[in-house]
Amino acid sequence: KAHYPSEFMAAVLSRNLNDLKEITHFLDECKRMYIPVLGPDVNESHSTFVANKRGEIRFGMAGIKNVGEAAVQALVDERKKNGPFTSIFDLTRRVSSHNINKRCLESLARAGAFDCFENTHRAQYFYQENTDDSPFLDKIIRHTADYHARKDSMQVSLFGDEDSVHFTELNLPECRPWSKLEQLKYEKEVTGFYMSGHPLDDYQFEIEHYCNVNIDDLKQDLKPFKGKEISFAGIVIESQHKVGKTGKPFGSFVVEDYFNFIQLTVFSEEFLKWKHFLDEGQYLYIKARVESRFDNPDQLSVRVNQVMLLPEILEKFCKVVS
């Protein structure tokens, strides 16, 4: 059975693969149409977005940083010829390192393209026993290279028997899986998107009940909010603590919500009061006012009046109500 809406949206997404803003827009359209868009999978993804038999859309592997067309083609051709990959060891054994290199494997792992392998998690590929130890993915690459070298040696030997060269899989290390935030951060780093959720998903109740704008509203046009008190929430994705020409400290930070991001600045006493909140990865609830700039009255800016930790506002506001 054909899934025409899924196939159509997969084609639309593929046509806009290099336009982050358009992709974001059409991903939102897929949500509205209740069409699941899944992250990349080495056993199901192709170069561009495709609809699978279940009517879900798979992220295209060519949209992953450091994964080129040649690598994707090699993966797709090999699985079509000899079936799905069963593990990272099976993949590196079957696909030449000339087509899929270390950086490519790292990006695929960070994007979740190996999540289809049973009893594994993403942190294992990057695990190091100590600071001097190599990441586990490096060990896999060396182990596979050694196998291919022995195999080639047997093939050129006069009495060589290729079947006598066995490939043994290493034991995956036992380690802590990445936190949800770590996983999402790496996904966005290599794809431009949060694939398996959003950092703010756990705070939808707070955002719905205690925020009166989203960041995209502010980025579109500040004029409707002039002179008004606004409240919004987001996660700090960038932060800089600085000292001005007069020697006074200030902080510049970028906050992102579901829809957009905004750069904000706080000065002097306010910065000193809130600076421990203004670190990358912090979830913030911000109260502000839209005012004319001091240096240019014709321009509007967002003046921050209060910064609170988003995980704490439910308890604080409930106490005020009670």
mmCIF file of C-alpha atoms in Angstrom:
data_model
loop_
_atom_site.group_PDB
_atom_site.id
_atom_site.type_symbol
_atom_site.label_atom_id
_atom_site.label_comp_id
_atom_site.label_asym_id
_atom_site.label_seq_id
_atom_site.Cartn_x
_atom_site.Cartn_y
_atom_site.Cartn_z
ATOM 1 C CA LYS A 1 0.000 0.000 0.000
ATOM 2 C CA ALA A 2 1.400 3.391 -0.985
ATOM 3 C CA HIS A 3 1.564 6.120 1.620
ATOM 4 C CA TYR A 4 1.085 9.092 -0.678
ATOM 5 C CA PRO A 5 1.222 11.909 1.932
ATOM 6 C CA SER A 6 4.428 10.432 3.379
ATOM 7 C CA GLU A 7 5.982 9.949 -0.048
ATOM 8 C CA PHE A 8 5.030 13.478 -1.065
ATOM 9 C CA MET A 9 6.451 15.031 2.119
ATOM 10 C CA ALA A 10 9.619 12.923 1.818
ATOM 11 C CA ALA A 11 10.109 14.316 -1.692
ATOM 12 C CA VAL A 12 9.499 17.884 -0.480
ATOM 13 C CA LEU A 13 11.992 17.457 2.376
ATOM 14 C CA SER A 14 14.564 15.980 -0.009
ATOM 15 C CA ARG A 15 14.269 18.941 -2.385
ATOM 16 C CA ASN A 16 15.088 21.271 0.518
ATOM 17 C CA LEU A 17 17.847 19.131 2.059
ATOM 18 C CA ASN A 18 20.361 22.005 2.126
ATOM 19 C CA ASP A 19 17.941 24.675 3.414
ATOM 20 C CA LEU A 20 17.726 24.364 7.209
ATOM 21 C CA LYS A 21 14.859 26.853 7.562
ATOM 22 C CA GLU A 22 12.719 25.159 4.903
ATOM 23 C CA ILE A 23 13.455 21.713 6.314
ATOM 24 C CA THR A 24 12.366 22.913 9.778
ATOM 25 C CA HIS A 25 9.148 24.305 8.297
ATOM 26 C CA PHE A 26 8.283 21.061 6.490
ATOM 27 C CA LEU A 27 9.180 18.934 9.527
ATOM 28 C CA ASP A 28 6.587 20.975 11.435
ATOM 29 C CA GLU A 29 4.132 20.309 8.597
ATOM 30 C CA CYS A 30 4.771 16.581 8.980
ATOM 31 C CA LYS A 31 3.940 16.841 12.699
ATOM 32 C CA ARG A 32 0.668 18.593 11.870
ATOM 33 C CA MET A 33 -0.151 15.814 9.388
ATOM 34 C CA TYR A 34 0.741 13.130 11.995
ATOM 35 C CA ILE A 35 3.487 11.763 9.740
ATOM 36 C CA PRO A 36 6.360 10.454 11.893
ATOM 37 C CA VAL A 37 9.810 11.635 10.812
ATOM 38 C CA LEU A 38 12.428 9.253 12.175
ATOM 39 C CA GLY A 39 16.143 9.734 12.551
ATOM 40 C CA PRO A 40 18.685 8.106 10.232
ATOM 41 C CA ASP A 41 19.098 4.324 10.202
ATOM 42 C CA VAL A 42 21.862 2.492 8.291
ATOM 43 C CA ASN A 43 19.428 -0.331 7.547
ATOM 44 C CA GLU A 44 16.587 1.825 6.219
ATOM 45 C CA SER A 45 17.793 5.300 5.251
ATOM 46 C CA HIS A 46 18.851 6.335 1.776
ATOM 47 C CA SER A 47 20.696 9.439 0.611
ATOM 48 C CA THR A 48 17.616 11.672 0.861
ATOM 49 C CA PHE A 49 14.392 11.477 2.885
ATOM 50 C CA VAL A 50 12.318 8.376 2.034
ATOM 51 C CA ALA A 51 8.944 6.995 3.142
ATOM 52 C CA ASN A 52 9.095 3.437 4.475
ATOM 53 C CA LYS A 53 6.422 0.734 4.207
ATOM 54 C CA ARG A 54 4.832 1.899 7.467
ATOM 55 C CA GLY A 55 4.258 5.423 6.153
ATOM 56 C CA GLU A 56 7.057 6.908 8.276
ATOM 57 C CA ILE A 57 9.716 9.188 6.835
ATOM 58 C CA ARG A 58 13.374 8.347 7.357
ATOM 59 C CA PHE A 59 15.995 11.091 7.564
ATOM 60 C CA GLY A 60 18.416 11.035 4.613
ATOM 61 C CA MET A 61 21.978 10.021 5.492
ATOM 62 C CA ALA A 62 23.432 12.584 3.062
ATOM 63 C CA GLY A 63 22.036 15.230 5.429
ATOM 64 C CA ILE A 64 24.480 14.116 8.138
ATOM 65 C CA LYS A 65 27.715 16.066 8.536
ATOM 66 C CA ASN A 66 30.799 14.214 7.189
ATOM 67 C CA VAL A 67 28.668 11.587 5.411
ATOM 68 C CA GLY A 68 29.117 11.958 1.668
ATOM 69 C CA GLU A 69 27.182 10.518 -1.267
ATOM 70 C CA ALA A 70 29.836 7.834 -1.874
ATOM 71 C CA ALA A 71 29.508 6.572 1.711
ATOM 72 C CA VAL A 72 25.711 6.441 1.512
ATOM 73 C CA GLN A 73 25.818 4.645 -1.848
ATOM 74 C CA ALA A 74 28.278 2.081 -0.497
ATOM 75 C CA LEU A 75 26.043 1.379 2.517
ATOM 76 C CA VAL A 76 22.848 1.127 0.456
ATOM 77 C CA ASP A 77 24.448 -1.070 -2.239
ATOM 78 C CA GLU A 78 25.934 -3.462 0.325
ATOM 79 C CA ARG A 79 22.715 -3.943 2.316
ATOM 80 C CA LYS A 80 20.732 -4.474 -0.916
ATOM 81 C CA LYS A 81 23.234 -7.102 -2.023
ATOM 82 C CA ASN A 82 23.847 -8.965 1.253
ATOM 83 C CA GLY A 83 21.064 -7.932 3.610
ATOM 84 C CA PRO A 84 20.837 -5.649 6.662
ATOM 85 C CA PHE A 85 23.845 -4.912 8.836
ATOM 86 C CA THR A 86 23.687 -6.773 12.142
ATOM 87 C CA SER A 87 26.255 -4.774 14.119
ATOM 88 C CA ILE A 88 28.894 -2.069 13.806
ATOM 89 C CA PHE A 89 31.451 -4.886 13.332
ATOM 90 C CA ASP A 90 29.415 -6.426 10.520
ATOM 91 C CA LEU A 91 29.168 -3.000 8.851
ATOM 92 C CA THR A 92 32.885 -2.173 9.024
ATOM 93 C CA ARG A 93 33.737 -5.711 7.829
ATOM 94 C CA ARG A 94 31.452 -5.463 4.788
ATOM 95 C CA VAL A 95 31.927 -1.834 3.698
ATOM 96 C CA SER A 96 35.369 -0.643 2.611
ATOM 97 C CA SER A 97 37.130 1.998 4.704
ATOM 98 C CA HIS A 98 37.796 3.799 1.405
ATOM 99 C CA ASN A 99 34.068 4.583 1.279
ATOM 100 C CA ILE A 100 33.278 5.065 4.956
ATOM 101 C CA ASN A 101 36.012 6.613 7.107
ATOM 102 C CA LYS A 102 36.358 7.366 10.813
ATOM 103 C CA ARG A 103 34.692 10.816 10.692
ATOM 104 C CA CYS A 104 31.789 9.341 8.749
ATOM 105 C CA LEU A 105 31.316 6.545 11.306
ATOM 106 C CA GLU A 106 31.476 9.031 14.196
ATOM 107 C CA SER A 107 28.777 11.217 12.646
ATOM 108 C CA LEU A 108 26.532 8.239 11.891
ATOM 109 C CA ALA A 109 26.885 7.094 15.517
ATOM 110 C CA ARG A 110 26.110 10.567 16.901
ATOM 111 C CA ALA A 111 23.071 10.891 14.640
ATOM 112 C CA GLY A 112 21.670 7.581 15.906
ATOM 113 C CA ALA A 113 22.103 5.686 12.625
ATOM 114 C CA PHE A 114 23.417 2.640 14.553
ATOM 115 C CA ASP A 115 20.533 2.540 17.048
ATOM 116 C CA CYS A 116 19.083 -0.360 15.029
ATOM 117 C CA PHE A 117 21.818 -2.658 16.391
ATOM 118 C CA GLU A 118 20.573 -4.658 19.375
ATOM 119 C CA ASN A 119 21.837 -4.074 22.908
ATOM 120 C CA THR A 120 23.919 -1.025 22.017
ATOM 121 C CA HIS A 121 23.810 2.671 22.796
ATOM 122 C CA ARG A 122 25.602 5.652 21.287
ATOM 123 C CA ALA A 123 27.994 6.388 24.148
ATOM 124 C CA GLN A 124 29.693 3.002 23.694
ATOM 125 C CA TYR A 125 31.247 4.014 20.374
ATOM 126 C CA PHE A 126 33.052 6.935 22.036
ATOM 127 C CA TYR A 127 33.917 5.277 25.354
ATOM 128 C CA GLN A 128 37.479 5.633 26.670
ATOM 129 C CA GLU A 129 38.675 3.724 29.744
ATOM 130 C CA ASN A 130 41.029 6.573 30.581
ATOM 131 C CA THR A 131 42.406 9.754 28.993
ATOM 132 C CA ASP A 132 45.229 7.846 27.277
ATOM 133 C CA ASP A 133 42.892 5.235 25.825
ATOM 134 C CA SER A 134 41.504 5.375 22.277
ATOM 135 C CA PRO A 135 37.748 5.793 21.732
ATOM 136 C CA PHE A 136 36.126 2.401 21.154
ATOM 137 C CA LEU A 137 35.251 3.298 17.548
ATOM 138 C CA ASP A 138 38.993 3.669 16.825
ATOM 139 C CA LYS A 139 39.549 0.150 18.199
ATOM 140 C CA ILE A 140 36.804 -1.194 15.921
ATOM 141 C CA ILE A 141 38.434 0.450 12.892
ATOM 142 C CA ARG A 142 41.881 -0.967 13.746
ATOM 143 C CA HIS A 143 40.411 -4.413 14.443
ATOM 144 C CA THR A 144 38.614 -4.435 11.080
ATOM 145 C CA ALA A 145 41.716 -3.181 9.230
ATOM 146 C CA ASP A 146 43.712 -6.044 10.767
ATOM 147 C CA TYR A 147 41.065 -8.540 9.579
ATOM 148 C CA HIS A 148 41.174 -7.202 6.006
ATOM 149 C CA ALA A 149 44.999 -7.266 6.012
ATOM 150 C CA ARG A 150 45.010 -10.944 7.074
ATOM 151 C CA LYS A 151 42.316 -11.740 4.525
ATOM 152 C CA ASP A 152 44.277 -10.070 1.705
ATOM 153 C CA SER A 153 47.426 -11.887 2.795
ATOM 154 C CA MET A 154 45.643 -15.253 2.642
ATOM 155 C CA GLN A 155 44.239 -14.475 -0.810
ATOM 156 C CA VAL A 156 47.694 -13.891 -2.299
ATOM 157 C CA SER A 157 49.178 -16.917 -0.522
ATOM 158 C CA LEU A 158 49.725 -19.951 -2.730
ATOM 159 C CA PHE A 159 47.932 -22.267 -0.310
ATOM 160 C CA GLY A 160 45.670 -19.610 1.250
ATOM 161 C CA ASP A 161 42.126 -20.464 2.211
ATOM 162 C CA GLU A 162 40.033 -17.322 2.510
ATOM 163 C CA ASP A 163 37.461 -19.100 4.684
ATOM 164 C CA SER A 164 40.129 -19.733 7.321
ATOM 165 C CA VAL A 165 40.298 -16.007 8.137
ATOM 166 C CA HIS A 166 37.713 -15.536 10.863
ATOM 167 C CA PHE A 167 36.347 -12.184 11.990
ATOM 168 C CA THR A 168 35.692 -11.972 15.714
ATOM 169 C CA GLU A 169 33.676 -9.147 17.190
ATOM 170 C CA LEU A 170 35.030 -7.194 20.145
ATOM 171 C CA ASN A 171 32.963 -6.914 23.304
ATOM 172 C CA LEU A 172 31.169 -3.599 23.498
ATOM 173 C CA PRO A 173 32.209 -1.639 26.580
ATOM 174 C CA GLU A 174 29.883 -1.230 29.536
ATOM 175 C CA CYS A 175 29.346 2.463 30.172
ATOM 176 C CA ARG A 176 26.701 5.030 31.050
ATOM 177 C CA PRO A 177 24.412 5.953 28.127
ATOM 178 C CA TRP A 178 24.320 9.603 27.127
ATOM 179 C CA SER A 179 21.769 11.729 28.888
ATOM 180 C CA LYS A 180 18.828 12.935 26.816
ATOM 181 C CA LEU A 181 20.414 16.383 26.548
ATOM 182 C CA GLU A 182 23.799 14.942 25.460
ATOM 183 C CA GLN A 183 22.105 12.785 22.832
ATOM 184 C CA LEU A 184 20.047 15.670 21.446
ATOM 185 C CA LYS A 185 23.070 17.979 21.426
ATOM 186 C CA TYR A 186 25.085 15.529 19.299
ATOM 187 C CA GLU A 187 22.122 14.929 16.979
ATOM 188 C CA LYS A 188 21.822 18.619 16.301
ATOM 189 C CA GLU A 189 25.598 18.950 15.893
ATOM 190 C CA VAL A 190 25.661 16.484 12.975
ATOM 191 C CA THR A 191 22.195 16.932 11.414
ATOM 192 C CA GLY A 192 21.101 20.461 12.330
ATOM 193 C CA PHE A 193 18.037 19.047 14.096
ATOM 194 C CA TYR A 194 16.926 17.395 17.303
ATOM 195 C CA MET A 195 15.912 14.000 15.892
ATOM 196 C CA SER A 196 14.722 11.968 18.886
ATOM 197 C CA GLY A 197 12.887 14.705 20.749
ATOM 198 C CA HIS A 198 13.561 18.235 21.982
ATOM 199 C CA PRO A 199 15.344 19.410 25.132
ATOM 200 C CA LEU A 200 12.195 21.280 26.193
ATOM 201 C CA ASP A 201 9.822 18.300 25.909
ATOM 202 C CA ASP A 202 9.861 17.765 29.688
ATOM 203 C CA TYR A 203 8.679 21.344 30.276
ATOM 204 C CA GLN A 204 5.692 21.627 27.944
ATOM 205 C CA PHE A 205 3.294 22.239 30.849
ATOM 206 C CA GLU A 206 5.367 25.151 32.173
ATOM 207 C CA ILE A 207 5.751 26.662 28.701
ATOM 208 C CA GLU A 208 2.044 26.364 27.931
ATOM 209 C CA HIS A 209 0.854 27.845 31.237
ATOM 210 C CA TYR A 210 3.505 30.407 32.194
ATOM 211 C CA CYS A 211 4.822 31.792 28.875
ATOM 212 C CA ASN A 212 2.924 34.376 26.818
ATOM 213 C CA VAL A 213 5.214 34.454 23.742
ATOM 214 C CA ASN A 214 7.606 32.174 21.916
ATOM 215 C CA ILE A 215 10.947 33.337 20.557
ATOM 216 C CA ASP A 216 9.798 33.202 16.944
ATOM 217 C CA ASP A 217 7.094 35.770 17.792
ATOM 218 C CA LEU A 218 9.829 38.115 19.009
ATOM 219 C CA LYS A 219 12.103 37.460 16.035
ATOM 220 C CA GLN A 220 9.310 38.145 13.537
ATOM 221 C CA ASP A 221 8.398 41.597 14.890
ATOM 222 C CA LEU A 222 8.888 43.302 18.247
ATOM 223 C CA LYS A 223 6.473 46.162 17.561
ATOM 224 C CA PRO A 224 3.306 44.390 18.806
ATOM 225 C CA PHE A 225 5.073 43.839 22.143
ATOM 226 C CA LYS A 226 6.367 47.380 22.696
ATOM 227 C CA GLY A 227 5.933 48.389 26.321
ATOM 228 C CA LYS A 228 4.599 44.985 27.284
ATOM 229 C CA GLU A 229 5.794 42.437 29.795
ATOM 230 C CA ILE A 230 6.685 39.176 28.098
ATOM 231 C CA SER A 231 7.669 35.759 29.374
ATOM 232 C CA PHE A 232 9.260 32.913 27.465
ATOM 233 C CA ALA A 233 11.402 29.830 28.043
ATOM 234 C CA GLY A 234 14.298 28.100 26.333
ATOM 235 C CA ILE A 235 17.649 26.408 26.623
ATOM 236 C CA VAL A 236 20.970 28.297 26.591
ATOM 237 C CA ILE A 237 22.890 27.160 23.499
ATOM 238 C CA GLU A 238 25.686 29.746 23.698
ATOM 239 C CA SER A 239 27.016 31.978 26.459
ATOM 240 C CA GLN A 240 29.801 34.538 26.885
ATOM 241 C CA HIS A 241 30.784 36.299 30.103
ATOM 242 C CA LYS A 242 32.636 39.520 29.324
ATOM 243 C CA VAL A 243 33.993 42.762 30.781
ATOM 244 C CA GLY A 244 33.094 46.096 29.146
ATOM 245 C CA LYS A 245 35.363 49.056 28.424
ATOM 246 C CA THR A 246 34.438 50.609 31.774
ATOM 247 C CA GLY A 247 35.470 47.428 33.600
ATOM 248 C CA LYS A 248 31.909 46.359 34.376
ATOM 249 C CA PRO A 249 30.938 42.732 33.713
ATOM 250 C CA PHE A 250 28.145 41.712 31.362
ATOM 251 C CA GLY A 251 26.834 38.554 29.787
ATOM 252 C CA SER A 252 25.709 37.736 26.275
ATOM 253 C CA PHE A 253 23.781 34.510 25.767
ATOM 254 C CA VAL A 254 21.638 32.796 23.145
ATOM 255 C CA VAL A 255 18.383 31.089 24.138
ATOM 256 C CA GLU A 256 16.554 28.634 21.888
ATOM 257 C CA ASP A 257 13.007 27.292 22.110
ATOM 258 C CA TYR A 258 11.028 25.013 19.765
ATOM 259 C CA PHE A 259 10.721 27.671 17.083
ATOM 260 C CA ASN A 260 13.751 29.980 17.009
ATOM 261 C CA PHE A 261 16.619 31.484 19.011
ATOM 262 C CA ILE A 262 17.397 34.947 20.353
ATOM 263 C CA GLN A 263 20.532 36.650 21.637
ATOM 264 C CA LEU A 264 20.136 38.538 24.916
ATOM 265 C CA THR A 265 22.453 40.680 27.024
ATOM 266 C CA VAL A 266 22.421 41.485 30.739
ATOM 267 C CA PHE A 267 24.670 44.033 32.468
ATOM 268 C CA SER A 268 26.380 44.826 35.772
ATOM 269 C CA GLU A 269 24.382 43.943 38.895
ATOM 270 C CA GLU A 270 21.817 41.933 36.949
ATOM 271 C CA PHE A 271 24.574 39.915 35.304
ATOM 272 C CA LEU A 272 26.236 39.207 38.673
ATOM 273 C CA LYS A 273 22.861 38.128 40.069
ATOM 274 C CA TRP A 274 22.070 35.706 37.221
ATOM 275 C CA LYS A 275 25.444 34.708 35.791
ATOM 276 C CA HIS A 276 25.323 31.203 37.321
ATOM 277 C CA PHE A 277 22.165 30.623 35.230
ATOM 278 C CA LEU A 278 23.736 31.764 31.967
ATOM 279 C CA ASP A 279 25.709 28.636 31.118
ATOM 280 C CA GLU A 280 25.287 26.468 28.058
ATOM 281 C CA GLY A 281 22.695 23.756 28.608
ATOM 282 C CA GLN A 282 20.695 25.595 31.281
ATOM 283 C CA TYR A 283 16.893 25.612 30.946
ATOM 284 C CA LEU A 284 15.653 29.159 31.597
ATOM 285 C CA TYR A 285 12.385 30.966 32.184
ATOM 286 C CA ILE A 286 12.780 34.641 31.304
ATOM 287 C CA LYS A 287 10.601 37.656 32.100
ATOM 288 C CA ALA A 288 11.358 40.730 30.025
ATOM 289 C CA ARG A 289 9.993 43.956 28.596
ATOM 290 C CA VAL A 290 10.190 45.209 25.012
ATOM 291 C CA GLU A 291 11.553 48.779 25.062
ATOM 292 C CA SER A 292 13.206 51.314 22.786
ATOM 293 C CA ARG A 293 17.003 51.183 22.776
ATOM 294 C CA PHE A 294 18.815 53.932 24.692
ATOM 295 C CA ASP A 295 21.218 54.569 21.840
ATOM 296 C CA ASN A 296 18.551 54.396 19.129
ATOM 297 C CA PRO A 297 14.929 55.126 20.170
ATOM 298 C CA ASP A 298 13.645 53.920 16.792
ATOM 299 C CA GLN A 299 14.908 50.413 17.497
ATOM 300 C CA LEU A 300 13.294 48.001 19.942
ATOM 301 C CA SER A 301 15.073 45.502 22.151
ATOM 302 C CA VAL A 302 14.227 42.864 24.739
ATOM 303 C CA ARG A 303 15.251 44.000 28.227
ATOM 304 C CA VAL A 304 15.572 41.072 30.611
ATOM 305 C CA ASN A 305 13.951 41.736 34.027
ATOM 306 C CA GLN A 306 14.142 38.309 35.619
ATOM 307 C CA VAL A 307 15.863 34.998 34.950
ATOM 308 C CA MET A 308 14.747 31.783 36.641
ATOM 309 C CA LEU A 309 15.554 28.112 36.162
ATOM 310 C CA LEU A 310 12.750 26.526 34.163
ATOM 311 C CA PRO A 311 12.691 23.292 36.257
ATOM 312 C CA GLU A 312 11.954 25.392 39.373
ATOM 313 C CA ILE A 313 9.166 27.696 38.198
ATOM 314 C CA LEU A 314 6.301 25.238 38.709
ATOM 315 C CA GLU A 315 7.110 24.878 42.392
ATOM 316 C CA LYS A 316 7.708 28.621 42.852
ATOM 317 C CA PHE A 317 4.524 29.710 41.094
ATOM 318 C CA CYS A 318 2.435 27.064 42.864
ATOM 319 C CA LYS A 319 3.670 28.408 46.211
ATOM 320 C CA VAL A 320 2.619 31.932 45.188
ATOM 321 C CA VAL A 321 -0.860 30.674 44.264
ATOM 322 C CA SER A 322 -1.264 28.695 47.507
#
